[in-house]
N, CA, C and O atoms as a printed pandas DataFrame, in Angstrom:
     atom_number atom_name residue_name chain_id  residue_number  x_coord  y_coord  z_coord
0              1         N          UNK        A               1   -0.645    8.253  -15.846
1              2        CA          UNK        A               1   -0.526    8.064  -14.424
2              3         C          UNK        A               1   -1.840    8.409  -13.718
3              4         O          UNK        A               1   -2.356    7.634  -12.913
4              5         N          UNK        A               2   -2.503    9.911  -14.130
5              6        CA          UNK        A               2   -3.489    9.616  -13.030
6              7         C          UNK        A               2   -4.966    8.813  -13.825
7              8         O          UNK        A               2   -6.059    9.156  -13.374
8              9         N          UNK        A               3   -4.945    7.932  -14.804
9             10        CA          UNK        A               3   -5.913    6.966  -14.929
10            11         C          UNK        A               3   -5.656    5.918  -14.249
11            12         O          UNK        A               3   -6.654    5.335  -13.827
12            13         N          UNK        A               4   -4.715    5.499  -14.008
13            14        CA          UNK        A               4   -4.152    4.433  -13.144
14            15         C          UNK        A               4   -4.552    5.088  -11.752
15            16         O          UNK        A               4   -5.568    4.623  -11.235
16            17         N          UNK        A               5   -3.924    6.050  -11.112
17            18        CA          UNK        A               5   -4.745    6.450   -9.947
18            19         C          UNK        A               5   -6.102    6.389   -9.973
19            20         O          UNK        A               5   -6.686    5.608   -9.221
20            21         N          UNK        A               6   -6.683    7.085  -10.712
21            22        CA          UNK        A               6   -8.132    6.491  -10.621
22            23         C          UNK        A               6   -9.206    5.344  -10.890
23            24         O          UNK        A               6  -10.408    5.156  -10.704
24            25         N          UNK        A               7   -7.913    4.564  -11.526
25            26        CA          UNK        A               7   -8.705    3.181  -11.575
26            27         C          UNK        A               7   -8.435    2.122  -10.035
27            28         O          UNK        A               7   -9.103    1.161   -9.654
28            29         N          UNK        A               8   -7.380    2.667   -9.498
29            30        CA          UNK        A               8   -6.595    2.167   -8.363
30            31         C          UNK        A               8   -7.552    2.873   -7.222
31            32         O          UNK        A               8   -8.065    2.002   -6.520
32            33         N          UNK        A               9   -7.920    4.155   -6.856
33            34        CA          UNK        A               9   -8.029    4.838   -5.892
34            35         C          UNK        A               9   -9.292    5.572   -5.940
35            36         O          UNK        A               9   -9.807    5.973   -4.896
36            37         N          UNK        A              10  -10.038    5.856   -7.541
37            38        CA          UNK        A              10  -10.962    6.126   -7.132
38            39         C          UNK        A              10  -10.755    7.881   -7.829
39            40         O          UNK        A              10  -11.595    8.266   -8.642
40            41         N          UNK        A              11  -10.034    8.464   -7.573
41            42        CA          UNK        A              11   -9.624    9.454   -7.847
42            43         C          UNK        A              11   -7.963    9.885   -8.116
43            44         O          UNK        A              11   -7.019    9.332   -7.551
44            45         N          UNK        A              12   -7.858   10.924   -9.041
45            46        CA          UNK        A              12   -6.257   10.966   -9.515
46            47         C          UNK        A              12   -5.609   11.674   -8.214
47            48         O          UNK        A              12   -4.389   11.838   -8.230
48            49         N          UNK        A              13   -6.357   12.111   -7.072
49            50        CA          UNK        A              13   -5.428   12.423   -6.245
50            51         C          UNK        A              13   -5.721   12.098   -5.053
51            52         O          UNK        A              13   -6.542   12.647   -4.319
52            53         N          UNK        A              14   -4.712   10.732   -4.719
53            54        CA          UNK        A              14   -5.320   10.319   -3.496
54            55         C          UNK        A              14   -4.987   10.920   -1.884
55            56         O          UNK        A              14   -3.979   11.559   -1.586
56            57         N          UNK        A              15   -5.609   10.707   -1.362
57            58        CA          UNK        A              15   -4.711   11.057    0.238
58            59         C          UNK        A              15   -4.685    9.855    1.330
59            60         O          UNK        A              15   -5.513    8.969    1.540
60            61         N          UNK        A              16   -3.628   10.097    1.856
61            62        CA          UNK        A              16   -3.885    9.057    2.882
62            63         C          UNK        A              16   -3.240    9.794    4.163
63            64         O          UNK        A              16   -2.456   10.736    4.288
64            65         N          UNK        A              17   -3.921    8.943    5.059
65            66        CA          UNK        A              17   -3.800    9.011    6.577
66            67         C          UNK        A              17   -3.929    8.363    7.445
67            68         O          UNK        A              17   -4.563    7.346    7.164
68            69         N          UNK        A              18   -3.511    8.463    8.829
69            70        CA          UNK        A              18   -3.562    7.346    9.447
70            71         C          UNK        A              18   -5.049    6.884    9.660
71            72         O          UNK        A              18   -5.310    5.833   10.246
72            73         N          UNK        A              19   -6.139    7.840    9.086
73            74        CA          UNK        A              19   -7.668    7.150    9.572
74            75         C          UNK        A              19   -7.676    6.382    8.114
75            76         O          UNK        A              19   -8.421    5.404    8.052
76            77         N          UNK        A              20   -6.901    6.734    6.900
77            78        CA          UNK        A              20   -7.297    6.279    5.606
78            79         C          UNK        A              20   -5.536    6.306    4.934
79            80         O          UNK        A              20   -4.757    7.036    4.321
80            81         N          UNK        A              21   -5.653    4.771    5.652
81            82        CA          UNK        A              21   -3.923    4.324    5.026
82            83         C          UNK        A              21   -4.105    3.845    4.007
83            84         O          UNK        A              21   -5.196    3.399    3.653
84            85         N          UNK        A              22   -2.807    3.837    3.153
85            86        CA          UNK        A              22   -2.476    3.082    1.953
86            87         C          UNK        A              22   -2.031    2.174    2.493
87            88         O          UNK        A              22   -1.171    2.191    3.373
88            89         N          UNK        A              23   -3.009    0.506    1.644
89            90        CA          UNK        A              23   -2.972   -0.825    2.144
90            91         C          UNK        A              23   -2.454   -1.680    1.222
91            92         O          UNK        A              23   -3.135   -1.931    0.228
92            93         N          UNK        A              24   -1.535   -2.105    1.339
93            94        CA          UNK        A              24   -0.243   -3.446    0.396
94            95         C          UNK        A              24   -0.566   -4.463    0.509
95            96         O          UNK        A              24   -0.733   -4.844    1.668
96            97         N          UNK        A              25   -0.772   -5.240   -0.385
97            98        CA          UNK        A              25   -0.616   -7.017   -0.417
98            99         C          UNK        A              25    0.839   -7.409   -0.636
99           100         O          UNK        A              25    1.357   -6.612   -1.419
100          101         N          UNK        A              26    1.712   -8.384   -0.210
101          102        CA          UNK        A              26    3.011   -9.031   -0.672
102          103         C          UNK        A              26    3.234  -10.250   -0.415
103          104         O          UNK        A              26    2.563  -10.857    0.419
104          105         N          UNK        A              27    3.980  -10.668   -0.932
105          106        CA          UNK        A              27    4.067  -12.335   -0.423
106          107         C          UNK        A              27    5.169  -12.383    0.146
107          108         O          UNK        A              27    6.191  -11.835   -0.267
108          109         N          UNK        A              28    5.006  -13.398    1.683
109          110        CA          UNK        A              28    6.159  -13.630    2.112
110          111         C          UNK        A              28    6.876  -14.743    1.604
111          112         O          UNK        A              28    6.449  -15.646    0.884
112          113         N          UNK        A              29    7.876  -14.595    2.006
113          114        CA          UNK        A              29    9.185  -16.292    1.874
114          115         C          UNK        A              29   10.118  -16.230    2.894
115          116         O          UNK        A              29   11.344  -16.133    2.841
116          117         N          UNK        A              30    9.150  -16.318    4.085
117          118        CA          UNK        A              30   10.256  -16.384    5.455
118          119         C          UNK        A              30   10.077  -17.745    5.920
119          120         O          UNK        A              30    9.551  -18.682    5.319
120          121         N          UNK        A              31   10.523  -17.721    6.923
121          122        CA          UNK        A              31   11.060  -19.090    7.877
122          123         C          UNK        A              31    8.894  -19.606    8.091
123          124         O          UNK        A              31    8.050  -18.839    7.629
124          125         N          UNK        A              32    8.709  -20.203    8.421
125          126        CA          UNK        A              32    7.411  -20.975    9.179
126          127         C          UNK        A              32    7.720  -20.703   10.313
127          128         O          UNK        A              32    8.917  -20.505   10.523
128          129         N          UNK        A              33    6.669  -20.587   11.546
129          130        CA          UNK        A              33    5.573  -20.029   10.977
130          131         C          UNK        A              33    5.149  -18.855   10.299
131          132         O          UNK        A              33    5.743  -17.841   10.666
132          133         N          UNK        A              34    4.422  -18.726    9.551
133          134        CA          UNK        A              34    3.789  -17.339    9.055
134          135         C          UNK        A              34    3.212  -15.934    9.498
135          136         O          UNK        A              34    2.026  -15.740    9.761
136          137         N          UNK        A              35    3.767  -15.405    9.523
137          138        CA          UNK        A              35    2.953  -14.144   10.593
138          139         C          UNK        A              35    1.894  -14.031   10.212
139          140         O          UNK        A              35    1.640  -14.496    9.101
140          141         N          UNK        A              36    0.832  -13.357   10.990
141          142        CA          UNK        A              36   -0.212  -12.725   10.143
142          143         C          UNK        A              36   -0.705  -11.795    9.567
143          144         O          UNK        A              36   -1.723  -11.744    8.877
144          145         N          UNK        A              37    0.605  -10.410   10.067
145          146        CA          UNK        A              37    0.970   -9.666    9.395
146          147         C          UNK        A              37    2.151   -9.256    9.550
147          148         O          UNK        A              37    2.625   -9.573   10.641
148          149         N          UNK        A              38    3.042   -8.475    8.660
149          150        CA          UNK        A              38    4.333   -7.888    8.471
150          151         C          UNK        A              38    4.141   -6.165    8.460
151          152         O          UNK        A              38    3.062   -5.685    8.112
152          153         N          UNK        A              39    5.033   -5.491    8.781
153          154        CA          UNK        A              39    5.237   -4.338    8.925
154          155         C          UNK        A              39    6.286   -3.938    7.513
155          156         O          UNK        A              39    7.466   -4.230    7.320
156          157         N          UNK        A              40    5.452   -3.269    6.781
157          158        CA          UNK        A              40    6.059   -3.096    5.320
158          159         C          UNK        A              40    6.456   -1.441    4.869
159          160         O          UNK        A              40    5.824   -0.800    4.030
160          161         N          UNK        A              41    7.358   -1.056    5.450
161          162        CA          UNK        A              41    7.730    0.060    5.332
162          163         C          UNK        A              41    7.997    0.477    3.513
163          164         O          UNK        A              41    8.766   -0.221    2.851
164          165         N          UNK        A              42    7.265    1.664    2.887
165          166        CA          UNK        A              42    7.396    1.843    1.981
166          167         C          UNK        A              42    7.873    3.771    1.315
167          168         O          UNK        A              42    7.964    4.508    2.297
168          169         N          UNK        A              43    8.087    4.379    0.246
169          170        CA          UNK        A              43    8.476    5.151    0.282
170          171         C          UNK        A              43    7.309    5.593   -0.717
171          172         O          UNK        A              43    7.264    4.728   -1.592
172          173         N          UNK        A              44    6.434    6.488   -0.931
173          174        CA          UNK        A              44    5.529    6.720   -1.860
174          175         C          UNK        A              44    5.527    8.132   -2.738
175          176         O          UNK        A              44    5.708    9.126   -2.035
176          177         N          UNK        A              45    5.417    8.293   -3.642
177          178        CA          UNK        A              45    5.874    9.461   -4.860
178          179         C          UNK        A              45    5.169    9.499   -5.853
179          180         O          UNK        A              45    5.074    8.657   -6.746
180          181         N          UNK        A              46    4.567   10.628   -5.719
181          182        CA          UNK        A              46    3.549   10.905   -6.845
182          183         C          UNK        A              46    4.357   12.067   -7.795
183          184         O          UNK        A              46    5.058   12.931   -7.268
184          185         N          UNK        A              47    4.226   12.000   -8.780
185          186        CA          UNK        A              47    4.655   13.238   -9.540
186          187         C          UNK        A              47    4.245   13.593  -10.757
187          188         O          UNK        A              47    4.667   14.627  -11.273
């Protein structure tokens, strides 16, 4: 796990905040038109 963090982040222990958020890619499959962005509420767990 934390080689994956650090191949992902840079370091095995990341932090985030609102000056330095954790940023998601996803694909939508909604109606047209396309937003240009979505609000992607997520739950995050390191352990």
């Amino acid at each position: 796990m934390a080689a994956q963090l650090t191949s992902n982040f840079g370091t095995a222990s990341p932090s985030f905040s609102t000056t330095s958020p954790l940023n998601a890619v996803a694909c939508y499959g909604g109606p047209n038109p396309t937003p240009s962005f979505i609000n992607l509420a997520m739950a995050v767990q390191f352990s």
